Amino acid sequence: MSRRPITLVLAAALEALLALVLLVLGGFVLLNTLLGNATDVTYALPLAVFAFGGGAVLGYVAWGLFDLREWARTPVVLTQIFALVVAYYLWTSEQYGLSVGLGGFALVTAALVLAPATTATLFPAEGASSKR
């Protein structure tokens, strides 16, 4: 029997998916910049670097969550809060499909990482002996 509940595995997978999306978007921005399609290179290159860095950090956090590191839960929750803020502003700019998709993704991921099974695995009772 696995020590990882399905809620934790799914939360880690969704966080990894978000990391992959950031890396792909960073590559898209960088490629368009190198092909000369960027409107302003001084904004496009830092955006690509930021996307690559963010994707790497989120990938590390996803791995930490999958590896049962208790510190990984906080960055996952914060990521989903930020995603909900972005979803709100997508909604106010009448991009309803993206807003609902991102908002739903964030809510599902937050619910999975805050689920009782995930919490019990990451933070076992004080008296219980668990080998990590």
Short mmCIF file of C-alpha atoms in Angstrom, two decimals:
data_model
loop_
_atom_site.label_atom_id
_atom_site.label_comp_id
_atom_site.label_asym_id
_atom_site.label_seq_id
_atom_site.Cartn_x
_atom_site.Cartn_y
_atom_site.Cartn_z
CA MET A 1 0.00 0.00 0.00
CA SER A 2 1.33 3.43 -0.95
CA ARG A 3 2.01 6.05 1.69
CA ARG A 4 0.68 8.70 -0.66
CA PRO A 5 -3.07 9.23 -0.77
CA ILE A 6 -4.62 9.90 -4.16
CA THR A 7 -5.41 13.48 -3.12
CA LEU A 8 -1.72 14.20 -2.59
CA VAL A 9 -0.68 12.53 -5.85
CA LEU A 10 -3.31 14.47 -7.82
CA ALA A 11 -2.37 17.77 -6.16
CA ALA A 12 1.29 17.20 -7.02
CA ALA A 13 0.36 16.26 -10.59
CA LEU A 14 -1.75 19.40 -11.03
CA GLU A 15 1.04 21.57 -9.63
CA ALA A 16 3.47 19.88 -12.02
CA LEU A 17 1.05 20.54 -14.88
CA LEU A 18 0.98 24.22 -13.94
CA ALA A 19 4.79 24.22 -13.94
CA LEU A 20 4.81 22.64 -17.39
CA VAL A 21 2.36 25.26 -18.69
CA LEU A 22 4.62 28.05 -17.41
CA LEU A 23 7.66 26.47 -19.07
CA VAL A 24 5.82 26.08 -22.38
CA LEU A 25 4.56 29.67 -22.26
CA GLY A 26 8.08 30.87 -21.46
CA GLY A 27 9.37 28.95 -24.46
CA PHE A 28 6.63 30.45 -26.63
CA VAL A 29 7.54 33.99 -25.55
CA LEU A 30 11.26 33.33 -26.04
CA LEU A 31 10.75 31.77 -29.46
CA ASN A 32 8.60 34.66 -30.66
CA THR A 33 11.15 37.11 -29.30
CA LEU A 34 14.01 35.40 -31.11
CA LEU A 35 11.96 35.32 -34.33
CA GLY A 36 11.42 39.06 -34.08
CA ASN A 37 7.70 38.90 -33.34
CA ALA A 38 7.90 40.58 -29.93
CA THR A 39 6.52 44.09 -29.72
CA ASP A 40 9.05 45.09 -27.06
CA VAL A 41 12.10 42.92 -26.44
CA THR A 42 12.86 44.69 -23.16
CA TYR A 43 9.64 43.22 -21.73
CA ALA A 44 9.57 39.93 -23.59
CA LEU A 45 12.94 38.58 -22.45
CA PRO A 46 12.37 39.21 -18.72
CA LEU A 47 8.90 37.69 -19.10
CA ALA A 48 10.41 34.54 -20.61
CA VAL A 49 13.02 34.36 -17.84
CA PHE A 50 10.30 34.87 -15.21
CA ALA A 51 8.17 32.11 -16.76
CA PHE A 52 11.13 29.69 -16.86
CA GLY A 53 12.04 30.50 -13.26
CA GLY A 54 8.45 30.19 -12.09
CA GLY A 55 8.02 26.91 -13.91
CA ALA A 56 11.21 25.54 -12.35
CA VAL A 57 10.15 26.60 -8.86
CA LEU A 58 6.65 25.16 -9.26
CA GLY A 59 8.15 21.93 -10.59
CA TYR A 60 10.38 21.71 -7.53
CA VAL A 61 7.41 22.37 -5.25
CA ALA A 62 5.37 19.69 -7.03
CA TRP A 63 8.21 17.22 -6.53
CA GLY A 64 8.48 18.24 -2.87
CA LEU A 65 4.78 17.61 -2.39
CA PHE A 66 5.02 14.22 -4.09
CA ASP A 67 8.08 13.42 -1.95
CA LEU A 68 5.98 14.12 1.19
CA ARG A 69 7.82 17.29 2.19
CA GLU A 70 5.56 19.23 4.54
CA TRP A 71 7.03 22.58 3.45
CA ALA A 72 5.62 22.08 -0.07
CA ARG A 73 1.98 22.55 0.92
CA THR A 74 2.27 26.29 1.60
CA PRO A 75 3.66 27.23 -1.85
CA VAL A 76 0.98 25.08 -3.51
CA VAL A 77 -1.78 26.87 -1.61
CA LEU A 78 -0.26 30.29 -2.35
CA THR A 79 0.03 29.41 -6.04
CA GLN A 80 -3.67 28.58 -6.14
CA ILE A 81 -4.60 31.82 -4.36
CA PHE A 82 -2.61 33.78 -6.96
CA ALA A 83 -4.28 31.77 -9.72
CA LEU A 84 -7.71 32.69 -8.31
CA VAL A 85 -6.73 36.37 -8.42
CA VAL A 86 -5.67 36.00 -12.05
CA ALA A 87 -8.93 34.15 -12.80
CA TYR A 88 -10.88 37.05 -11.30
CA TYR A 89 -9.13 39.57 -13.53
CA LEU A 90 -9.63 37.33 -16.56
CA TRP A 91 -13.34 37.36 -15.72
CA THR A 92 -13.43 41.17 -15.45
CA SER A 93 -11.74 41.39 -18.86
CA GLU A 94 -14.50 39.21 -20.33
CA GLN A 95 -12.27 36.18 -20.94
CA TYR A 96 -14.79 33.87 -19.34
CA GLY A 97 -13.49 30.55 -20.65
CA LEU A 98 -9.96 31.11 -19.41
CA SER A 99 -11.29 32.49 -16.13
CA VAL A 100 -13.51 29.51 -15.40
CA GLY A 101 -10.80 27.05 -16.44
CA LEU A 102 -8.08 28.63 -14.32
CA GLY A 103 -10.42 29.20 -11.38
CA GLY A 104 -11.65 25.63 -11.45
CA PHE A 105 -8.11 24.32 -11.72
CA ALA A 106 -7.04 26.41 -8.73
CA LEU A 107 -10.02 25.39 -6.60
CA VAL A 108 -9.57 21.69 -7.34
CA THR A 109 -5.83 21.82 -6.62
CA ALA A 110 -6.36 23.75 -3.38
CA ALA A 111 -9.06 21.32 -2.27
CA LEU A 112 -6.80 18.34 -2.98
CA VAL A 113 -3.81 19.75 -1.12
CA LEU A 114 -5.98 20.77 1.85
CA ALA A 115 -7.89 17.47 1.95
CA PRO A 116 -7.81 15.58 5.26
CA ALA A 117 -5.92 12.63 3.73
CA THR A 118 -3.19 14.92 2.40
CA THR A 119 -2.97 16.79 5.69
CA ALA A 120 -2.73 13.55 7.68
CA THR A 121 0.07 12.30 5.44
CA LEU A 122 2.12 15.50 5.47
CA PHE A 123 1.54 16.26 9.15
CA PRO A 124 1.20 13.01 11.08
CA ALA A 125 0.14 13.11 14.73
CA GLU A 126 2.85 14.14 17.19
CA GLY A 127 2.97 10.75 18.92
CA ALA A 128 3.01 8.66 15.76
CA SER A 129 6.33 7.42 14.53
CA SER A 130 6.73 7.75 10.79
CA LYS A 131 9.80 7.27 8.70
CA ARG A 132 10.20 9.74 5.86
#
